mmCIF file of C-alpha atoms in Angstrom:
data_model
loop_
_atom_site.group_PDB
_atom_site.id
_atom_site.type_symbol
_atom_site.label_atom_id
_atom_site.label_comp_id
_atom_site.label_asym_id
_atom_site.label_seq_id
_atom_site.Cartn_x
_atom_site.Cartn_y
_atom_site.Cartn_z
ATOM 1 C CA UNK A 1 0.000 0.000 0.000
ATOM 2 C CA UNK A 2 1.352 3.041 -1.072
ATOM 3 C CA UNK A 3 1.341 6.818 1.292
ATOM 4 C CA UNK A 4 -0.995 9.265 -0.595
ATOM 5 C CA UNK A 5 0.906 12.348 -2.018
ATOM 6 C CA UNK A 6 0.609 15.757 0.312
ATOM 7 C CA UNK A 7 -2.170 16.959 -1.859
ATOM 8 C CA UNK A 8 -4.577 13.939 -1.592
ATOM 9 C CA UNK A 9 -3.799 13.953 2.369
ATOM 10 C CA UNK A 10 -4.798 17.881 2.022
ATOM 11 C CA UNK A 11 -7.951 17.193 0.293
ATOM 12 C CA UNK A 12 -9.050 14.430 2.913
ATOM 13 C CA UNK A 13 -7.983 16.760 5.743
ATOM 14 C CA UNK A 14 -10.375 19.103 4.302
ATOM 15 C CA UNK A 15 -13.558 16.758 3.995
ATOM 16 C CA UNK A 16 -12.935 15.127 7.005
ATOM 17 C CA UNK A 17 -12.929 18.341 8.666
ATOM 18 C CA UNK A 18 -15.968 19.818 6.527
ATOM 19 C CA UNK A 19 -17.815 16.629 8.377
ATOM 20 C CA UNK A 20 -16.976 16.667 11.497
ATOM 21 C CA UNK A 21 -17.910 20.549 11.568
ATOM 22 C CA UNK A 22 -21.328 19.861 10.366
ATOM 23 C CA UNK A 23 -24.256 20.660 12.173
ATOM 24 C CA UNK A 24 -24.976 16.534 13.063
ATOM 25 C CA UNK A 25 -28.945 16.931 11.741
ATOM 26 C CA UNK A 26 -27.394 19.020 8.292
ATOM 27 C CA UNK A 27 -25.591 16.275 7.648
ATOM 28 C CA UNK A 28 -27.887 13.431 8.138
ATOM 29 C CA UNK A 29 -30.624 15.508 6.150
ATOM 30 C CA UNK A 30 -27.566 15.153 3.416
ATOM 31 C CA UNK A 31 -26.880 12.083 3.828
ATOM 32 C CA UNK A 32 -29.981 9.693 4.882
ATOM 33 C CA UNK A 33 -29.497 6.764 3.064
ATOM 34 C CA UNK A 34 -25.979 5.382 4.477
ATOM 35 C CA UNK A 35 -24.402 2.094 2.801
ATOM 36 C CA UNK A 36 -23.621 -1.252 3.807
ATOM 37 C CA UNK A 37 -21.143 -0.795 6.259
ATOM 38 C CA UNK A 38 -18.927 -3.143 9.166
ATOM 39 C CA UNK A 39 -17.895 -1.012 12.439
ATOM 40 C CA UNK A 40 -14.245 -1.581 13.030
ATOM 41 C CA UNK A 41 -14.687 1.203 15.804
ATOM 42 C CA UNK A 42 -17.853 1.521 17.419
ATOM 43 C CA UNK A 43 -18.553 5.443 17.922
ATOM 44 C CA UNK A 44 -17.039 5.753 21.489
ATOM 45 C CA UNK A 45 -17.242 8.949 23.291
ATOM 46 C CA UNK A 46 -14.129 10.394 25.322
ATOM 47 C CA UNK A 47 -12.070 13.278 25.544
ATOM 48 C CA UNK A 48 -9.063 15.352 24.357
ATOM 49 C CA UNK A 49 -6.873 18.129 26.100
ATOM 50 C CA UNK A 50 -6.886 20.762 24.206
ATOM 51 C CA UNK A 51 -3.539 23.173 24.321
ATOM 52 C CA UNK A 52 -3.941 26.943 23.434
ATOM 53 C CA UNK A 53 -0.626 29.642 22.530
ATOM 54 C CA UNK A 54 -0.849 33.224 23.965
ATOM 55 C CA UNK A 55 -1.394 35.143 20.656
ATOM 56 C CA UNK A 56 -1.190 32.159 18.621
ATOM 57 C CA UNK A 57 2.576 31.866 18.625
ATOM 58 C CA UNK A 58 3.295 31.420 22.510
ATOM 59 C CA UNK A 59 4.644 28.353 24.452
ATOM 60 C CA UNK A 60 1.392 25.685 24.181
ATOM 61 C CA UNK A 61 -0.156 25.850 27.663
ATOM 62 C CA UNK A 62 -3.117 23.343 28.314
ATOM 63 C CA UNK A 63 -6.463 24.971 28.004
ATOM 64 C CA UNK A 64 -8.966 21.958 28.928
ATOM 65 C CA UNK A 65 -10.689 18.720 28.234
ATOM 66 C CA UNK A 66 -13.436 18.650 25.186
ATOM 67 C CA UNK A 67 -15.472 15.719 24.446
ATOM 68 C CA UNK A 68 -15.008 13.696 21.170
ATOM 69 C CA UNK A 69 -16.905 11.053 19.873
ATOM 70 C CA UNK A 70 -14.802 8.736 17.178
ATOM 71 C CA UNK A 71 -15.842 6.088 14.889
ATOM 72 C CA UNK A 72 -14.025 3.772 12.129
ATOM 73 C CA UNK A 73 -16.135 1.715 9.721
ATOM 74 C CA UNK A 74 -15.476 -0.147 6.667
ATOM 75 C CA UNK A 75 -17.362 -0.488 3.442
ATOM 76 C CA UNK A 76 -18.554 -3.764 1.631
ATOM 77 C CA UNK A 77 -15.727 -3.014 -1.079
ATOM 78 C CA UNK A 78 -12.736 -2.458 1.728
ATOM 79 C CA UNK A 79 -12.825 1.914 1.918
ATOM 80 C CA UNK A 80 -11.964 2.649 5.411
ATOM 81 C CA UNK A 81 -13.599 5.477 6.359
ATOM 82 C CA UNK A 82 -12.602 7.340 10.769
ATOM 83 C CA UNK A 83 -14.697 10.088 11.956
ATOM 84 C CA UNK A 84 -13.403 12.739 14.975
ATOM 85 C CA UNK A 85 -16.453 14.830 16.332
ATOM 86 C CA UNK A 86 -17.035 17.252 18.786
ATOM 87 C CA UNK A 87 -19.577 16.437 21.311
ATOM 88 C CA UNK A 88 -21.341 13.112 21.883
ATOM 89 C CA UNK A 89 -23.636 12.718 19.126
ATOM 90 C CA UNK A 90 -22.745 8.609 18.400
ATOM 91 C CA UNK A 91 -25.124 8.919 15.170
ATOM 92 C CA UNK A 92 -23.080 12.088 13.670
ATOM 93 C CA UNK A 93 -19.571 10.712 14.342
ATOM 94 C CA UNK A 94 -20.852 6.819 12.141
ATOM 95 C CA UNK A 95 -22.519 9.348 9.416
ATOM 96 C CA UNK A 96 -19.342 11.103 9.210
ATOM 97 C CA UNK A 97 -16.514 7.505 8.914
ATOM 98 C CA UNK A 98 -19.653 6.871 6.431
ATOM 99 C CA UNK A 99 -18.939 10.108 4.241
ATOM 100 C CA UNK A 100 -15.162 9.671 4.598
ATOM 101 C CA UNK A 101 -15.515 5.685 3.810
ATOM 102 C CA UNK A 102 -17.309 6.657 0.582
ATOM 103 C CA UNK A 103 -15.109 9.869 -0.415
ATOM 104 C CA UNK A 104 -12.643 6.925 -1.297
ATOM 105 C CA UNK A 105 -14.738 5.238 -3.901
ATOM 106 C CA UNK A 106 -16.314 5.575 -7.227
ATOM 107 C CA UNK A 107 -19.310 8.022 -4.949
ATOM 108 C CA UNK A 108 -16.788 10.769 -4.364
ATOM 109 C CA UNK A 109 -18.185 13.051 -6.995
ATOM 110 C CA UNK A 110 -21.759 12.531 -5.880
ATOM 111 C CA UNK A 111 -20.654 13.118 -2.197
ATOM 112 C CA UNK A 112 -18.454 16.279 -2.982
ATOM 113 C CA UNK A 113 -21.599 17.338 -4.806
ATOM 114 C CA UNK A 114 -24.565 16.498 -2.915
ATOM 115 C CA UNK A 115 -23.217 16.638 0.597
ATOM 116 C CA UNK A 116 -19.807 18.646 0.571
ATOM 117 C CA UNK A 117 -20.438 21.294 -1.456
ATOM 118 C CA UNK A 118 -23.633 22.259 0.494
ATOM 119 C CA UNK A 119 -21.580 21.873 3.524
ATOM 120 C CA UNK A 120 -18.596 24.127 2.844
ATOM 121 C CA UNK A 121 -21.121 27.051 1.347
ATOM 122 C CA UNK A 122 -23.303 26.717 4.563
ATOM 123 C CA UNK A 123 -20.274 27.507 6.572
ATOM 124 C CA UNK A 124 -18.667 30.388 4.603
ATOM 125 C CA UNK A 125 -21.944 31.859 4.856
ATOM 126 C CA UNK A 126 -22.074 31.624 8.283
ATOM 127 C CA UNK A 127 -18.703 32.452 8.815
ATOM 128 C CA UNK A 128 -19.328 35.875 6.625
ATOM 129 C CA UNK A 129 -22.107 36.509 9.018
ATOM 130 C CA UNK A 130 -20.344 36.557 11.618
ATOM 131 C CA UNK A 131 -17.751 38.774 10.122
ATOM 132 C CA UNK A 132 -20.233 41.010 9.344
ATOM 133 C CA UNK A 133 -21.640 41.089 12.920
ATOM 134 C CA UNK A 134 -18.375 41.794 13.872
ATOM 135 C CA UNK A 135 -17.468 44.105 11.766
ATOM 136 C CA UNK A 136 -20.680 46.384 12.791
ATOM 137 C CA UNK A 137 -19.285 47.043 16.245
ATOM 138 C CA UNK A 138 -15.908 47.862 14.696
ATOM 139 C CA UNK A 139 -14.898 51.722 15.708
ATOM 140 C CA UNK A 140 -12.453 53.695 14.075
ATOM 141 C CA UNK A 141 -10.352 56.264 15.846
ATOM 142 C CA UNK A 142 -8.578 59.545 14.771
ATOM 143 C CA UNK A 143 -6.362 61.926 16.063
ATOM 144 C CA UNK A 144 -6.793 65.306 15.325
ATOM 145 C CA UNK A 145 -3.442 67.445 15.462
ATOM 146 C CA UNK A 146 -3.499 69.938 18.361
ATOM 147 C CA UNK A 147 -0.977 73.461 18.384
ATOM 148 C CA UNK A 148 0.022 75.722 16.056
ATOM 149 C CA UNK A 149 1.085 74.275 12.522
ATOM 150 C CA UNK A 150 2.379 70.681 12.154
#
């Protein structure tokens, strides 16, 4: 077995991530009908310490604990497919392996399209919301030059 190039381990990065943001009843609204499947990892809840940086470039200090819920199944035609989510939902974190299992077969393109893509444009939008939220509180200060000339 061969280690994907930087690029494919990029693009699964991304749609791994794309899933395991997803609001959990988005995604199964996406994604109802779910394949065949063996559970190598049963969707087991725990947690993770989670280390933060003073201004993002600091010495890594540990912030707290955050509960995960992970899950590993396999497809009837061998695609592995491990899910990482935030929370406890057991139901989100098997949808999600699902989505990964099946980003490695011949259903990629209908998954990028029908359940990705939605995905990714739900959260820019929401992230330029916010930004825009933001940006309404934003204040802008001058100085105005006091004395004699300048």
């Amino acid at each position: 077995m061969s280690q994907p190039s930087p690029s494919e381990t990029a693009l699964r990065r991304d749609w791994i991530s794309a899933l395991a943001k997803a609001p959990p009843g988005r995604l199964a609204a996406l994604l109802p009908d779910l394949p065949a499947h063996e559970m190598l990892r049963a969707p087991e809840i725990g947690t993770v310490m989670v280390q933060g940086r003073i201004g993002g470039t600091g010495a890594p200090f540990n912030l707290g604990e955050m509960t995960v819920t992970r899950c590993s199944v396999r497809l009837a035609e061998g695609a592995v497919g491990h899910a990482c989510v935030q929370g406890r939902d057991k139901a989100h974190a098997a949808r999600a392996a699902l989505a990964d299992a099946l980003m490695q077969t011949g259903a990629a393109p209908r998954i990028e399209a029908q359940v990705l893509a939605p995905l990714r444009a739900e959260a820019a939008q929401a992230r330029a919301s916010r930004a825009a939220r933001a940006a309404a509180t934003r204040v802008e200060f001058f100085t105005m030059l006091r004395g004699e000339d300048a």
